[in-house]
CSV table of C-alpha atoms in Angstrom, one decimal:
chain,number,residue,atom,x,y,z
A,110,MET,CA,12.1,22.7,10.1
A,111,ASP,CA,10.1,22.6,13.3
A,112,THR,CA,7.9,18.9,14.1
A,113,PHE,CA,4.4,20.5,13.5
A,114,THR,CA,5.6,21.8,10.0
A,115,ILE,CA,6.9,18.7,8.9
A,116,ILE,CA,4.1,16.6,9.7
A,117,THR,CA,2.0,19.6,8.2
A,118,ALA,CA,4.0,19.3,4.6
A,119,LEU,CA,4.1,15.2,4.7
A,120,ILE,CA,0.1,15.1,5.0
A,121,THR,CA,-0.6,18.1,2.8
A,122,ILE,CA,1.7,16.8,0.3
A,123,SER,CA,0.7,13.0,0.8
A,124,ALA,CA,-3.0,14.2,0.1
A,125,LEU,CA,-2.3,16.0,-2.9
A,126,ILE,CA,-0.4,13.1,-4.2
A,127,SER,CA,-3.1,10.2,-3.3
A,128,TYR,CA,-5.8,13.1,-5.3
A,129,ILE,CA,-3.4,13.1,-8.3
A,130,ASN,CA,-3.0,9.0,-8.2
A,131,ASN,CA,-6.6,8.5,-7.6
A,132,ARG,CA,-8.5,11.4,-10.1
A,133,TYR,CA,-5.7,10.7,-12.8
A,134,ILE,CA,-3.2,8.0,-12.9
A,135,LYS,CA,-5.1,5.7,-11.3
A,136,LEU,CA,-2.4,3.2,-10.5
A,137,PRO,CA,-2.9,0.7,-7.2
A,138,GLY,CA,-2.5,2.8,-3.9
A,139,ALA,CA,0.7,2.1,-2.8
A,140,ILE,CA,2.5,2.0,-6.4
A,141,GLY,CA,0.5,5.4,-7.4
A,142,VAL,CA,1.6,7.2,-4.5
A,143,ILE,CA,5.4,6.4,-5.3
A,144,VAL,CA,5.4,7.1,-9.0
A,145,VAL,CA,3.7,10.5,-8.2
A,146,SER,CA,6.3,10.8,-5.8
A,147,LEU,CA,9.2,10.5,-7.8
A,148,LEU,CA,7.5,12.4,-10.8
A,149,LEU,CA,7.1,15.3,-8.3
A,150,SER,CA,10.8,14.8,-7.1
A,151,PHE,CA,11.8,15.0,-10.5
A,152,VAL,CA,10.3,18.0,-11.5
A,153,ILE,CA,11.6,19.8,-8.6
A,154,LEU,CA,15.3,18.8,-9.7
A,155,LEU,CA,14.9,19.8,-13.0
A,156,THR,CA,13.1,23.0,-12.4
A,157,GLY,CA,15.4,23.5,-9.5
A,158,LYS,CA,16.9,26.7,-10.9
A,159,ILE,CA,13.8,28.1,-12.1
A,160,VAL,CA,11.7,27.6,-9.0
A,161,PRO,CA,14.2,27.5,-6.6
A,162,GLY,CA,12.0,28.0,-3.6
A,163,ALA,CA,10.1,24.6,-4.4
A,164,TYR,CA,13.4,23.0,-4.5
A,165,SER,CA,14.7,24.0,-1.2
A,166,PHE,CA,11.7,23.5,0.5
A,167,ILE,CA,11.7,19.8,-0.4
A,168,LYS,CA,15.1,19.4,0.1
A,169,SER,CA,15.0,21.3,3.8
A,170,LEU,CA,11.6,18.7,4.5
A,171,THR,CA,13.9,15.6,3.3
A,172,SER,CA,17.1,16.9,5.3
A,173,SER,CA,14.5,17.6,8.3
A,174,ILE,CA,13.2,14.3,8.7
A,175,ASP,CA,15.0,11.2,10.3
A,176,PHE,CA,14.0,8.6,7.9
A,177,THR,CA,15.2,5.8,9.6
A,178,GLN,CA,14.5,6.8,13.2
A,179,THR,CA,10.8,7.8,11.9
A,180,LEU,CA,10.7,4.5,10.2
A,181,LEU,CA,12.2,2.1,12.3
A,182,ASP,CA,11.4,3.4,15.7
A,183,ILE,CA,7.6,5.4,15.1
A,184,MET,CA,6.2,4.3,11.9
A,185,LEU,CA,7.1,0.8,11.7
A,186,GLY,CA,5.3,-0.5,15.1
A,187,PHE,CA,1.9,0.8,13.8
A,188,LEU,CA,2.1,-0.7,10.2
A,189,LEU,CA,2.8,-4.2,11.7
A,190,PHE,CA,0.6,-4.6,14.5
A,191,ALA,CA,-2.1,-3.0,11.6
A,192,SER,CA,-1.0,-6.2,9.1
A,193,ALA,CA,-0.6,-8.2,12.0
A,194,LEU,CA,-3.8,-7.7,13.3
A,195,HIS,CA,-5.6,-8.8,10.1
A,196,PHE,CA,-3.4,-11.7,9.5
A,197,ASP,CA,-5.1,-15.1,9.8
A,198,LEU,CA,-3.0,-17.2,12.5
A,199,LYS,CA,-4.4,-20.7,12.1
A,200,LYS,CA,-3.0,-20.2,8.6
A,201,LEU,CA,0.1,-19.3,9.3
A,202,ARG,CA,0.6,-22.3,11.6
A,203,GLU,CA,-0.4,-24.4,8.4
A,204,GLN,CA,2.2,-22.8,6.4
A,205,ARG,CA,4.8,-22.8,9.4
A,206,TYR,CA,7.2,-24.4,7.8
A,207,PRO,CA,8.0,-22.5,4.2
A,208,VAL,CA,8.0,-19.3,6.5
A,209,LEU,CA,10.1,-20.5,8.8
A,210,ALA,CA,12.6,-21.6,6.2
A,211,LEU,CA,11.9,-18.5,4.3
A,212,SER,CA,12.2,-16.0,7.0
A,213,THR,CA,15.5,-18.0,8.3
A,214,ILE,CA,17.7,-20.1,5.8
A,215,GLY,CA,16.1,-18.0,3.0
A,216,VAL,CA,17.4,-14.5,4.7
A,217,ILE,CA,21.2,-15.9,5.3
A,218,GLY,CA,21.2,-17.8,2.0
A,219,SER,CA,19.8,-14.8,-0.1
A,220,THR,CA,22.6,-12.5,2.0
A,221,PHE,CA,25.9,-14.5,1.1
A,222,ILE,CA,24.7,-15.5,-2.2
A,223,PHE,CA,23.9,-11.9,-3.1
A,224,GLY,CA,27.0,-10.4,-1.4
A,225,TYR,CA,29.4,-12.9,-3.4
A,226,LEU,CA,27.5,-12.1,-6.7
A,227,LEU,CA,27.8,-8.0,-6.1
A,228,TYR,CA,31.9,-8.6,-4.7
A,229,TRP,CA,32.6,-10.6,-8.3
A,230,ALA,CA,30.7,-8.1,-10.4
A,231,THR,CA,32.3,-5.0,-9.1
A,232,SER,CA,35.7,-6.6,-8.5
A,233,LEU,CA,35.1,-7.3,-12.5
A,234,LEU,CA,34.0,-3.6,-13.2
A,235,HIS,CA,36.8,-1.9,-10.9
A,236,ILE,CA,34.5,-0.8,-8.7
A,237,ASP,CA,35.8,-0.2,-5.0
A,238,LEU,CA,33.4,-2.0,-2.5
A,239,PRO,CA,35.1,-4.8,-0.4
A,240,LEU,CA,33.5,-8.1,0.5
A,241,ILE,CA,32.1,-6.9,3.8
A,242,TYR,CA,30.7,-4.1,2.9
A,243,CYS,CA,28.8,-6.3,-0.1
A,244,LEU,CA,27.6,-8.6,2.5
A,245,LEU,CA,26.3,-5.8,4.5
A,246,PHE,CA,23.8,-4.7,1.9
A,247,GLY,CA,23.0,-8.0,1.2
A,248,ALA,CA,21.8,-8.3,4.8
A,249,LEU,CA,20.0,-5.1,4.3
A,250,ILE,CA,18.5,-5.8,1.0
A,251,SER,CA,17.4,-9.4,1.8
A,252,PRO,CA,14.5,-9.5,3.7
A,253,THR,CA,11.5,-8.8,2.4
A,254,ASP,CA,9.6,-5.6,3.2
A,255,PRO,CA,6.0,-6.5,5.2
A,256,VAL,CA,4.9,-2.7,4.6
A,257,ALA,CA,5.6,-3.4,0.9
A,258,VAL,CA,4.3,-7.0,0.2
A,259,LEU,CA,1.3,-6.5,2.1
A,260,SER,CA,0.0,-3.6,0.8
A,261,ILE,CA,0.7,-5.0,-2.4
A,262,LEU,CA,-0.6,-8.4,-1.6
A,263,LYS,CA,-3.9,-6.7,-1.0
A,264,LYS,CA,-4.3,-5.8,-4.6
A,265,SER,CA,-3.2,-9.1,-6.3
A,266,LYS,CA,-4.6,-12.4,-6.7
A,267,VAL,CA,-2.3,-14.8,-5.1
A,268,PRO,CA,-3.0,-18.1,-4.5
A,269,PRO,CA,-4.1,-18.3,-0.5
A,270,ALA,CA,-1.4,-20.5,0.4
A,271,LEU,CA,1.4,-18.4,-1.1
A,272,GLU,CA,-0.4,-15.4,0.0
A,273,THR,CA,0.2,-16.6,3.5
A,274,ILE,CA,3.9,-17.7,3.2
A,275,ILE,CA,4.7,-14.2,1.4
A,276,GLY,CA,2.5,-11.9,4.1
A,277,GLY,CA,4.4,-14.5,7.0
A,278,GLU,CA,7.5,-14.8,6.0
A,279,SER,CA,7.7,-10.7,5.3
A,280,LEU,CA,6.3,-10.3,8.8
A,281,LEU,CA,8.8,-12.6,10.6
A,282,ASN,CA,12.3,-12.6,8.7
A,283,ASP,CA,12.9,-9.1,10.2
A,284,GLY,CA,15.0,-10.4,13.3
A,285,THR,CA,17.1,-12.7,11.0
A,286,GLY,CA,18.2,-9.9,8.8
A,287,ILE,CA,18.3,-7.4,11.4
A,288,LEU,CA,21.0,-10.1,13.2
A,289,LEU,CA,23.0,-10.3,10.0
A,290,PHE,CA,22.6,-6.6,9.5
A,291,VAL,CA,24.0,-5.6,13.3
A,292,ILE,CA,26.4,-8.2,13.2
A,293,LEU,CA,27.8,-7.5,9.5
A,294,LYS,CA,27.9,-3.9,10.8
A,295,GLU,CA,30.4,-4.7,13.6
A,296,ILE,CA,32.7,-6.4,11.8
A,297,ALA,CA,32.8,-4.0,9.3
A,298,ASP,CA,33.5,-1.3,11.7
A,299,GLN,CA,37.4,-1.5,12.4
A,300,SER,CA,37.1,-0.3,16.0
A,301,SER,CA,34.4,-2.7,17.5
A,302,VAL,CA,35.0,-5.9,19.7
A,303,HIS,CA,35.7,-8.9,18.1
A,304,VAL,CA,32.4,-10.9,17.2
A,305,SER,CA,32.1,-14.3,18.7
A,306,LEU,CA,29.9,-17.2,18.5
A,307,SER,CA,28.3,-16.5,22.2
A,308,HIS,CA,28.2,-12.9,21.7
A,309,THR,CA,26.4,-13.6,18.2
A,310,ILE,CA,24.1,-15.9,20.2
A,311,ALA,CA,23.3,-13.6,22.7
A,312,LEU,CA,22.5,-10.6,20.4
A,313,PHE,CA,20.2,-13.0,18.7
A,314,SER,CA,18.3,-13.8,21.7
A,315,GLN,CA,18.0,-10.4,22.5
A,316,GLU,CA,16.8,-9.0,19.5
A,317,VAL,CA,14.3,-11.8,18.6
A,318,PHE,CA,13.1,-13.4,21.5
A,319,GLY,CA,13.1,-10.2,23.7
A,320,GLY,CA,10.8,-8.5,20.7
A,321,ILE,CA,8.8,-11.6,20.8
A,322,LEU,CA,8.6,-11.3,24.3
A,323,LEU,CA,7.7,-7.2,24.8
A,324,GLY,CA,5.1,-8.3,22.0
A,325,VAL,CA,3.6,-11.1,24.0
A,326,ILE,CA,3.2,-8.8,27.0
A,327,SER,CA,2.2,-5.7,25.7
A,328,ALA,CA,-0.6,-7.7,24.0
A,329,ILE,CA,-1.7,-9.7,27.5
A,330,VAL,CA,-1.6,-6.4,29.0
A,331,ALA,CA,-3.6,-4.8,26.3
A,332,TYR,CA,-6.1,-7.6,26.1
A,333,ARG,CA,-7.2,-7.9,29.8
A,334,THR,CA,-7.4,-3.9,30.1
A,335,MET,CA,-9.9,-4.0,27.1
A,336,LYS,CA,-12.2,-6.8,28.2
A,337,ARG,CA,-12.7,-4.6,31.6
A,338,VAL,CA,-14.2,-1.7,29.8
A,339,ASP,CA,-17.1,-1.5,27.3
A,340,ASP,CA,-16.2,1.7,25.6
A,341,PHE,CA,-14.8,2.0,22.4
A,342,GLN,CA,-13.0,4.9,22.6
A,343,THR,CA,-11.0,3.4,25.4
A,344,ILE,CA,-10.4,0.1,23.6
A,345,VAL,CA,-9.0,2.2,20.6
A,346,LEU,CA,-6.8,4.4,22.9
A,347,VAL,CA,-5.5,0.9,24.8
A,348,SER,CA,-4.5,-0.2,21.8
A,349,LEU,CA,-2.9,2.8,20.2
A,350,SER,CA,-0.9,3.3,23.1
A,351,MET,CA,0.3,-0.5,23.1
A,352,VAL,CA,1.9,0.2,20.2
A,353,MET,CA,3.4,3.1,20.8
A,354,VAL,CA,4.9,1.4,24.3
A,355,ILE,CA,6.3,-1.5,22.2
A,356,SER,CA,8.0,1.1,20.1
A,357,VAL,CA,9.6,3.2,23.1
A,358,LEU,CA,10.3,0.2,25.0
A,359,GLY,CA,11.8,-1.9,22.2
A,360,SER,CA,14.7,0.8,21.6
A,361,MET,CA,15.0,1.3,25.4
A,362,LEU,CA,16.3,-2.5,25.6
A,363,HIS,CA,17.5,-3.1,22.3
A,364,VAL,CA,14.9,-5.6,21.3
A,365,SER,CA,13.0,-6.0,17.8
A,366,ILE,CA,10.0,-3.3,17.5
A,367,PRO,CA,9.2,-5.1,14.5
A,368,LEU,CA,8.9,-8.9,16.2
A,369,ALA,CA,7.0,-7.3,19.3
A,370,ALA,CA,4.3,-5.3,17.0
A,371,VAL,CA,4.2,-8.2,14.9
A,372,SER,CA,3.6,-10.8,17.9
A,373,ALA,CA,1.0,-8.0,19.5
A,374,GLY,CA,-0.7,-7.9,16.3
A,375,LEU,CA,-1.1,-12.0,16.0
A,376,ILE,CA,-2.4,-12.4,19.1
A,377,LEU,CA,-5.1,-9.4,19.9
A,378,GLY,CA,-6.0,-10.3,15.8
A,379,ASN,CA,-7.1,-13.7,16.5
A,380,THR,CA,-8.0,-13.5,20.0
A,381,SER,CA,-12.2,-12.6,20.5
A,382,LEU,CA,-12.0,-9.1,22.5
A,383,GLY,CA,-14.9,-9.5,25.0
A,384,ALA,CA,-15.1,-6.2,25.5
A,385,ILE,CA,-16.4,-5.3,22.0
A,386,GLN,CA,-20.1,-6.2,22.4
A,387,SER,CA,-21.1,-6.6,18.7
A,388,GLU,CA,-19.6,-7.7,15.2
A,389,SER,CA,-20.0,-4.3,14.2
A,390,MET,CA,-17.9,-2.8,16.8
A,391,GLN,CA,-15.3,-5.5,15.9
A,392,HIS,CA,-15.5,-4.2,12.6
A,393,TYR,CA,-15.3,-1.1,13.3
A,394,PHE,CA,-12.0,-1.6,15.8
A,395,HIS,CA,-10.3,-3.5,12.4
A,396,ASN,CA,-11.5,-0.9,10.3
A,397,ILE,CA,-9.8,1.7,12.5
A,398,TRP,CA,-6.3,0.1,12.3
A,399,SER,CA,-7.1,-0.7,8.1
A,400,LEU,CA,-7.2,3.6,7.9
A,401,ILE,CA,-4.2,3.7,9.8
A,402,ASP,CA,-2.2,1.5,7.8
A,403,GLU,CA,-3.4,2.9,4.6
A,404,LEU,CA,-2.5,6.7,6.0
A,405,LEU,CA,0.7,5.8,7.4
A,406,ASN,CA,1.5,3.9,4.0
A,407,THR,CA,0.8,6.4,1.7
A,408,ILE,CA,2.8,8.9,4.1
A,409,LEU,CA,5.6,6.5,3.8
A,410,PHE,CA,5.6,5.7,0.0
A,411,VAL,CA,5.7,9.3,-0.1
A,412,MET,CA,8.6,10.1,2.0
A,413,ILE,CA,10.1,7.6,0.0
A,414,GLY,CA,9.5,9.0,-3.7
A,415,LEU,CA,10.8,12.8,-2.0
A,416,GLN,CA,14.3,11.0,-0.8
A,417,ILE,CA,15.5,11.2,-4.2
A,418,VAL,CA,15.8,15.0,-3.7
A,419,VAL,CA,18.6,14.0,-1.2
A,420,MET,CA,19.8,11.0,-2.9
A,421,PRO,CA,23.5,10.9,-4.0
A,422,PHE,CA,23.6,9.5,-7.3
A,423,LEU,CA,26.8,9.9,-9.0
A,424,GLN,CA,28.5,8.2,-12.0
A,425,ASN,CA,28.8,4.6,-10.6
A,426,TYR,CA,26.1,4.5,-8.9
A,427,TRP,CA,23.7,3.3,-11.1
A,428,LEU,CA,25.8,0.8,-13.0
A,429,THR,CA,25.9,-1.0,-8.5
A,430,GLY,CA,22.1,-0.4,-8.8
A,431,LEU,CA,21.3,-2.4,-11.7
A,432,LEU,CA,23.6,-4.9,-10.6
A,433,ALA,CA,22.5,-5.5,-7.7
A,434,THR,CA,18.7,-5.2,-8.8
A,435,ALA,CA,19.6,-8.8,-10.9
A,436,PHE,CA,21.4,-10.3,-8.2
A,437,VAL,CA,18.8,-9.7,-5.7
A,438,LEU,CA,16.5,-11.6,-7.5
A,439,VAL,CA,19.3,-14.3,-8.6
A,440,ALA,CA,20.1,-14.5,-4.9
A,441,ARG,CA,16.3,-14.8,-3.9
A,442,ALA,CA,15.6,-17.5,-6.3
A,443,LEU,CA,18.5,-19.6,-5.4
A,444,SER,CA,17.7,-19.0,-1.4
A,445,ILE,CA,13.8,-20.3,-2.1
A,446,THR,CA,15.0,-23.2,-4.5
A,447,ILE,CA,17.6,-25.1,-2.5
A,448,PRO,CA,15.3,-25.2,0.8
A,449,ALA,CA,12.6,-26.1,-1.5
A,450,VAL,CA,14.5,-29.3,-3.4
A,451,VAL,CA,15.8,-30.2,0.3
A,452,LEU,CA,12.7,-30.0,2.0
A,453,LYS,CA,10.2,-30.9,-0.6
A,454,ARG,CA,8.1,-32.3,1.3
A,455,SER,CA,7.3,-29.8,4.1
A,456,LEU,CA,7.7,-27.0,1.7
A,457,LYS,CA,5.3,-28.4,-0.9
A,458,THR,CA,6.2,-25.7,-3.5
A,459,ASP,CA,6.5,-26.4,-7.0
A,460,TYR,CA,9.0,-24.6,-9.9
A,461,LYS,CA,5.6,-22.2,-10.5
A,462,SER,CA,4.9,-21.0,-6.6
A,463,ILE,CA,9.0,-20.6,-6.5
A,464,GLY,CA,8.3,-18.0,-9.1
A,465,ILE,CA,5.7,-16.1,-7.8
A,466,LEU,CA,7.5,-16.4,-4.1
A,467,VAL,CA,10.8,-14.9,-6.1
A,468,TRP,CA,8.8,-12.3,-8.0
A,469,ALA,CA,6.3,-11.5,-4.8
A,470,GLY,CA,9.6,-10.4,-2.5
A,471,LEU,CA,9.3,-6.9,-2.4
A,472,ARG,CA,11.6,-4.7,-0.8
A,473,GLY,CA,10.9,-1.2,0.7
A,474,GLY,CA,11.6,1.7,2.9
A,475,ILE,CA,12.9,-0.8,5.5
A,476,SER,CA,16.2,-1.6,3.5
A,477,VAL,CA,16.7,2.6,2.6
A,478,ALA,CA,16.1,3.2,6.2
A,479,LEU,CA,18.8,0.7,7.0
A,480,ALA,CA,21.2,2.2,4.7
A,481,LEU,CA,20.8,5.2,5.9
A,482,SER,CA,21.8,4.1,9.2
A,483,LEU,CA,25.6,2.8,8.2
A,484,PRO,CA,28.1,4.4,9.6
A,485,ASP,CA,29.8,7.1,7.5
A,486,SER,CA,32.2,5.7,5.2
A,487,PRO,CA,33.8,5.8,1.2
A,488,TYR,CA,30.9,3.1,0.8
A,489,LYS,CA,27.8,4.2,2.3
A,490,GLU,CA,26.5,6.5,-0.7
A,491,ILE,CA,27.2,3.8,-3.1
A,492,ILE,CA,25.1,1.5,-1.2
A,493,LEU,CA,22.7,4.2,-0.4
A,494,SER,CA,21.6,4.6,-3.8
A,495,ALA,CA,21.8,1.1,-4.8
A,496,SER,CA,19.6,0.4,-2.2
A,497,TYR,CA,17.5,3.3,-3.2
A,498,ILE,CA,17.0,1.4,-7.2
A,499,VAL,CA,16.4,-2.1,-5.8
A,500,VAL,CA,13.6,-0.4,-3.8
A,501,LEU,CA,12.0,1.5,-6.7
A,502,PHE,CA,12.3,-1.3,-9.1
A,503,SER,CA,11.1,-3.9,-6.6
A,504,ILE,CA,7.6,-1.6,-5.7
A,505,ILE,CA,6.9,-0.1,-8.9
A,506,VAL,CA,8.2,-2.8,-11.5
A,507,GLN,CA,7.6,-6.1,-9.8
A,508,GLY,CA,4.5,-4.4,-7.6
A,509,LEU,CA,2.9,-3.3,-11.0
A,510,THR,CA,3.6,-6.8,-12.8
A,511,LEU,CA,2.9,-9.5,-10.3
A,512,LYS,CA,-0.9,-10.0,-11.0
A,513,ARG,CA,0.2,-11.0,-14.7
A,514,VAL,CA,3.8,-13.1,-13.7
A,515,VAL,CA,0.9,-15.0,-10.8
A,516,ASP,CA,-1.5,-14.9,-13.8
A,517,LYS,CA,0.5,-16.7,-16.3
A,518,LEU,CA,2.2,-19.2,-13.7
A,519,VAL,CA,-1.3,-20.4,-12.2
A,520,HIS,CA,-3.3,-20.4,-15.3
């Protein structure tokens, strides 16, 4: 299937699903889109023999899309830049201690707690999943997904301070998650070189600090370029070009594209663009990026929903997925509670806030993309399917009930 046909099919299906949700189902945007996508996928699977053409087309479409590359190397930069562009840097500074604690200690703690819990449970149930793969699963499922989190937070009534913490964590925890994922993947690969402390530090510096540096430099260049023109079209084109350059250079230099996009968005979103002369033009600029964000979010959640057509659900996978869903919540609760108790004065969180932080820690497409990037092994399919089950539970169940949880704990 050629590129233009793939894009046409994705946009057309996304438009149809968005229409059905808005016209009939009326669920919140991201949740409604993924629910309708799942229903469509189930219908196609059930009627595959009756309408083989539809089944073949959707299967061909999903198989033609490199989900990992499309999300991590292309879409994610735009989504994170758009989200960071509207993020208040002043509020983020005020909550810097809990955000940093959750995006580092929280992710590391959650990875190992989840990994050991899953290994214990699968061993007890005689499911073959080695410890290193349980930890690898923990590394890809522990970081909260910024796309899912920020799209759901827009519709919820989370207290402002907690909203900043949850959103800031989701934007910044990719560096830690990617580092753990890459290191554990190298350990799992028997042909890889020995992973030393110096190698780990070098990898961390390259991914995290390299990504931040790329984002800062890109934002400065874009800002100075935009200040020298008074044409709105040129300003928008410069911002689009900047995000694309970040994605291309980030992939070439092997630095974190998410952190680069977030850094650039935070700088440009919290800097007055002298080139945009009026408040209305500033408003239009942010609205354009909000529109890009909403459109790409819709397409992404449609892609996640349609993945079920090619997802390898077999005998033990549902059980592992349900265990993983429970363990990821337990691991998040413990990885938040421990730093909160140790750093009580800095974090300033009570147990009600911890409850909201746990339930608002949504997983999304990034976890599925990382699972798809795993090298072929006897354990890839079980991790991929279980990741998909966790993501669906996270977006649909946690997303739909977040407002009720907040209301119950806050009021």
